[in-house]
PDB file of C-alpha atoms in Angstrom:
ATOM      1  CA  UNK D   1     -12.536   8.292  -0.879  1.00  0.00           C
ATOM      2  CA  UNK D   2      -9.680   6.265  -0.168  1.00  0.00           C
ATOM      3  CA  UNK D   3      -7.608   5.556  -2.839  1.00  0.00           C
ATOM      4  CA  UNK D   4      -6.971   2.027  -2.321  1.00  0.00           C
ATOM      5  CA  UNK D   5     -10.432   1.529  -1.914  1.00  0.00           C
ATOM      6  CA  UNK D   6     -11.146   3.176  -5.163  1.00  0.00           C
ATOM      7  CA  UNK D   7      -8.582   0.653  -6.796  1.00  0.00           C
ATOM      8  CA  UNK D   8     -10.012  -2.458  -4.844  1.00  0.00           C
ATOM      9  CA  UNK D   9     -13.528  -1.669  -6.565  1.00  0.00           C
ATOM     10  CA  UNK D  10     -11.372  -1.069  -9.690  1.00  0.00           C
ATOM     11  CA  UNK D  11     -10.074  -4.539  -9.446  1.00  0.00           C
ATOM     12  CA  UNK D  12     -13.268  -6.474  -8.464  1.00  0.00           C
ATOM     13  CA  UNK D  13     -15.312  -4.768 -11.547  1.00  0.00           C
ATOM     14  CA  UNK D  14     -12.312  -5.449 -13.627  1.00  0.00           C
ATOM     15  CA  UNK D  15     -11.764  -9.132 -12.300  1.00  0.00           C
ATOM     16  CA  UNK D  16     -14.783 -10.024 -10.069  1.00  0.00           C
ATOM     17  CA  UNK D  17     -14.786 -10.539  -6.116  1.00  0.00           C
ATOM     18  CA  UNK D  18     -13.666 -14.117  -6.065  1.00  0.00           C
ATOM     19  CA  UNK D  19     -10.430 -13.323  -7.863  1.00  0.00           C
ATOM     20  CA  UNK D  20      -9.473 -10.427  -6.693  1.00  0.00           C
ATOM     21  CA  UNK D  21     -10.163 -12.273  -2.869  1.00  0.00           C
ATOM     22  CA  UNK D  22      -7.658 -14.944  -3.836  1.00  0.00           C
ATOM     23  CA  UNK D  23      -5.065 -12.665  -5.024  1.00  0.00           C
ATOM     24  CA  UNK D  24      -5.353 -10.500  -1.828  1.00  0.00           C
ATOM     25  CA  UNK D  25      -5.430 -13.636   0.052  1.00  0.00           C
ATOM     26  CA  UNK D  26      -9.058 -12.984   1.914  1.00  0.00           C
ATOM     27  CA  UNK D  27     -12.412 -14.523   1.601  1.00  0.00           C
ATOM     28  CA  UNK D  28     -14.649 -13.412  -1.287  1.00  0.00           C
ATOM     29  CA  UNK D  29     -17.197 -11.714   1.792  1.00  0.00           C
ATOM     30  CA  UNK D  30     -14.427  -9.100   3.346  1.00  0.00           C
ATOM     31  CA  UNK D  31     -14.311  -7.887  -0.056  1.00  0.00           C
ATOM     32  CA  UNK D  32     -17.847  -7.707  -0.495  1.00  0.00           C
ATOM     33  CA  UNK D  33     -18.132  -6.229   3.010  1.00  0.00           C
ATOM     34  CA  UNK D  34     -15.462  -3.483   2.254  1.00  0.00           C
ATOM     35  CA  UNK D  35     -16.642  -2.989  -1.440  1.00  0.00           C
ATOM     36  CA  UNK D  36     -20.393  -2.445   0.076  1.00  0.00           C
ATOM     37  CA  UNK D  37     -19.559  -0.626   2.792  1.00  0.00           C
ATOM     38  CA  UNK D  38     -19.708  -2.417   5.843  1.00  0.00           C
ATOM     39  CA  UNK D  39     -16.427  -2.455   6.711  1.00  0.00           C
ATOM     40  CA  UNK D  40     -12.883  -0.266   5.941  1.00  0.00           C
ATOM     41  CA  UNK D  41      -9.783  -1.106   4.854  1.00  0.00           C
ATOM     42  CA  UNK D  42      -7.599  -2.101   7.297  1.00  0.00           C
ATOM     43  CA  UNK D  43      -3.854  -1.929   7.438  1.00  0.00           C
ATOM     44  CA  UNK D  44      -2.774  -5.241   6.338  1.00  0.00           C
ATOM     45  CA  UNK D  45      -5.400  -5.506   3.104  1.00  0.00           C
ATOM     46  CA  UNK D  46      -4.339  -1.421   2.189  1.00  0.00           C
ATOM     47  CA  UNK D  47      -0.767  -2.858   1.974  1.00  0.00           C
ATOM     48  CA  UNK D  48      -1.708  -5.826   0.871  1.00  0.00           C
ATOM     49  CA  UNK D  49      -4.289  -3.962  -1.887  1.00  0.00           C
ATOM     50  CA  UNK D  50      -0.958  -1.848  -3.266  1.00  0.00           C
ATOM     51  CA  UNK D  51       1.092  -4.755  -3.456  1.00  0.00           C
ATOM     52  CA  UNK D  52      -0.806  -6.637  -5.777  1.00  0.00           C
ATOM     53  CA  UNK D  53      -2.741  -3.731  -7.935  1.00  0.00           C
ATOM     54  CA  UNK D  54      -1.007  -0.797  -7.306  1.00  0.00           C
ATOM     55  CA  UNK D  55       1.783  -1.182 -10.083  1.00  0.00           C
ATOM     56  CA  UNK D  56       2.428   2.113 -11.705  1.00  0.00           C
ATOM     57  CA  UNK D  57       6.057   3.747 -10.494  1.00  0.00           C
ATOM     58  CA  UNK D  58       6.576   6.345  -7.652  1.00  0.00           C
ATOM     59  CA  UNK D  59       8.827   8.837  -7.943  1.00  0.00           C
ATOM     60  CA  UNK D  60      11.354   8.193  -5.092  1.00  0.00           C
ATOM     61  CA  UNK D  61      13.264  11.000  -3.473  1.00  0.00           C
ATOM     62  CA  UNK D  62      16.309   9.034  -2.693  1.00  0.00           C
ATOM     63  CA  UNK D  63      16.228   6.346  -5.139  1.00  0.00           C
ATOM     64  CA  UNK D  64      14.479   7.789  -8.064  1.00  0.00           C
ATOM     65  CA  UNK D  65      11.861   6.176 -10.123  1.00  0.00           C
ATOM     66  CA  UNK D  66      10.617   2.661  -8.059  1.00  0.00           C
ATOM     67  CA  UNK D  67       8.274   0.113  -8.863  1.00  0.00           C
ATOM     68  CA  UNK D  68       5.147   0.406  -5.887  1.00  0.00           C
ATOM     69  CA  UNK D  69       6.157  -2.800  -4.635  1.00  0.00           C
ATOM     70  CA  UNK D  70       9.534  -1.856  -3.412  1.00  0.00           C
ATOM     71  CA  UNK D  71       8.465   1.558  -2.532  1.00  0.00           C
ATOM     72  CA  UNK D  72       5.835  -0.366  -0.291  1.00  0.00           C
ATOM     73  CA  UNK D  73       8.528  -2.919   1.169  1.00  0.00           C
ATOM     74  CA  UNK D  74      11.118   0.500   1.647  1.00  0.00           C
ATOM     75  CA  UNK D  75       8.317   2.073   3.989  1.00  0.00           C
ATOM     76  CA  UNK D  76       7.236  -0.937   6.212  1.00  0.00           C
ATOM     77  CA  UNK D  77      11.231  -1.183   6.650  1.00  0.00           C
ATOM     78  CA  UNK D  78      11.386   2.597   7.536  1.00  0.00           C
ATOM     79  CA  UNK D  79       8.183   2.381   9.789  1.00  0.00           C
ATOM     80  CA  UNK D  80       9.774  -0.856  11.776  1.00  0.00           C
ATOM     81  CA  UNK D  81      13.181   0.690  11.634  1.00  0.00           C
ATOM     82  CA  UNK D  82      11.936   4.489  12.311  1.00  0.00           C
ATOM     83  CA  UNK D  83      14.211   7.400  12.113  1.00  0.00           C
ATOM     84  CA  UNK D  84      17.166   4.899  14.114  1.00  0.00           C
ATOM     85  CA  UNK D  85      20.429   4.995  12.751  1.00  0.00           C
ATOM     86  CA  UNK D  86      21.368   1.910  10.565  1.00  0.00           C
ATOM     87  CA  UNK D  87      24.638   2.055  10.317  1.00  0.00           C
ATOM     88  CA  UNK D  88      24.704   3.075   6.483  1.00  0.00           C
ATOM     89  CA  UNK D  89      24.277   6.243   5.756  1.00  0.00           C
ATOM     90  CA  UNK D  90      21.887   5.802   2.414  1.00  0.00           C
ATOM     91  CA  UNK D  91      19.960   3.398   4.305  1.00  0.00           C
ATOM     92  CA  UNK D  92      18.924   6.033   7.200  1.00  0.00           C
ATOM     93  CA  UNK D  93      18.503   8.785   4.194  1.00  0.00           C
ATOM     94  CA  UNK D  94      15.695   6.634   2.368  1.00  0.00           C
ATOM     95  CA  UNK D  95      13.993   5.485   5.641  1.00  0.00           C
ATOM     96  CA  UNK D  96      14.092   9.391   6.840  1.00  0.00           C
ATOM     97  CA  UNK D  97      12.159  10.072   3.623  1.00  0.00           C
ATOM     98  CA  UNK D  98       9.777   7.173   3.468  1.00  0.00           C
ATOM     99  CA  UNK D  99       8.818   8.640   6.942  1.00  0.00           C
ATOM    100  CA  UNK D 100       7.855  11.348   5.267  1.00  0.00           C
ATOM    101  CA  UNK D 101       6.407  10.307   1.683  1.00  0.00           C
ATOM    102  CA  UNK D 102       3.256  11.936   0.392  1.00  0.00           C
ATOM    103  CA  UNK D 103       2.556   8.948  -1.372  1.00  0.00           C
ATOM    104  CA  UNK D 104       1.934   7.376   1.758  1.00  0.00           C
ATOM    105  CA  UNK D 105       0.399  10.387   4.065  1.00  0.00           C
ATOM    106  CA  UNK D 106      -2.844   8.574   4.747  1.00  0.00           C
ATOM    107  CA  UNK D 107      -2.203   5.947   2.862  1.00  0.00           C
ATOM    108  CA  UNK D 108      -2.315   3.036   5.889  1.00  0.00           C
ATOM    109  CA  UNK D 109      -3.687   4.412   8.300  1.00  0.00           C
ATOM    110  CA  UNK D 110      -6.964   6.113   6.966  1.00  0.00           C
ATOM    111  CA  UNK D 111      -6.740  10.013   6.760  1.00  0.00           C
ATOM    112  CA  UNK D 112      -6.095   9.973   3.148  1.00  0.00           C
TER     113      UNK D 112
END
């Protein structure tokens, strides 16, 4: 099972569907629809879903121990900016290894 699936049913036992919706920003029936089934997590709500639940660290190759939500905001930046040179060195070093996280193999677009 997808693992930010798993945590979205976390959260909505935890919390309930109506606020878990409002802190993901979607109506209380796309959770129920994804929570029952009907429908999979898409991109946007799988990012969105780490954002706001998935809080624990991740151990970064090139920056070391990161909170999820700048890990999450390092590879959107490395998936816009790709493998492109940046003019900074560091920069192109993090986004070269955000291409190539584990922690994110499968992670948005549903082969985990």
């Amino acid at each position: 099972m997808d693992k930010w699936l798993t945590i979205l049913k976390q959260a909505t036992e935890e919390n309930g569907v109506r606020p878990t919706a409002a802190r993901l920003g979607v109506s209380p029936a796309t959770i129920s629809q994804i929570k029952n089934g009907r429908y999979g997590l898409s991109e946007r709500l799988r990012a969105r879903v780490a954002e706001v639940f998935g809080r624990e660290e991740i151990p970064c190759p090139v920056l070391g121990l990161i909170g999820r939500a700048r890990c999450l905001n390092n590879h959107r930046l490395a998936v816009q900016v790709g493998g492109r040179a940046t003019g900074n060195p560091e920069t192109l070093r993090l986004f070269r290894a955000c291409l190539s996280c584990r922690e994110w193999d499968g992670g948005f677009d549903g082969n985990e």
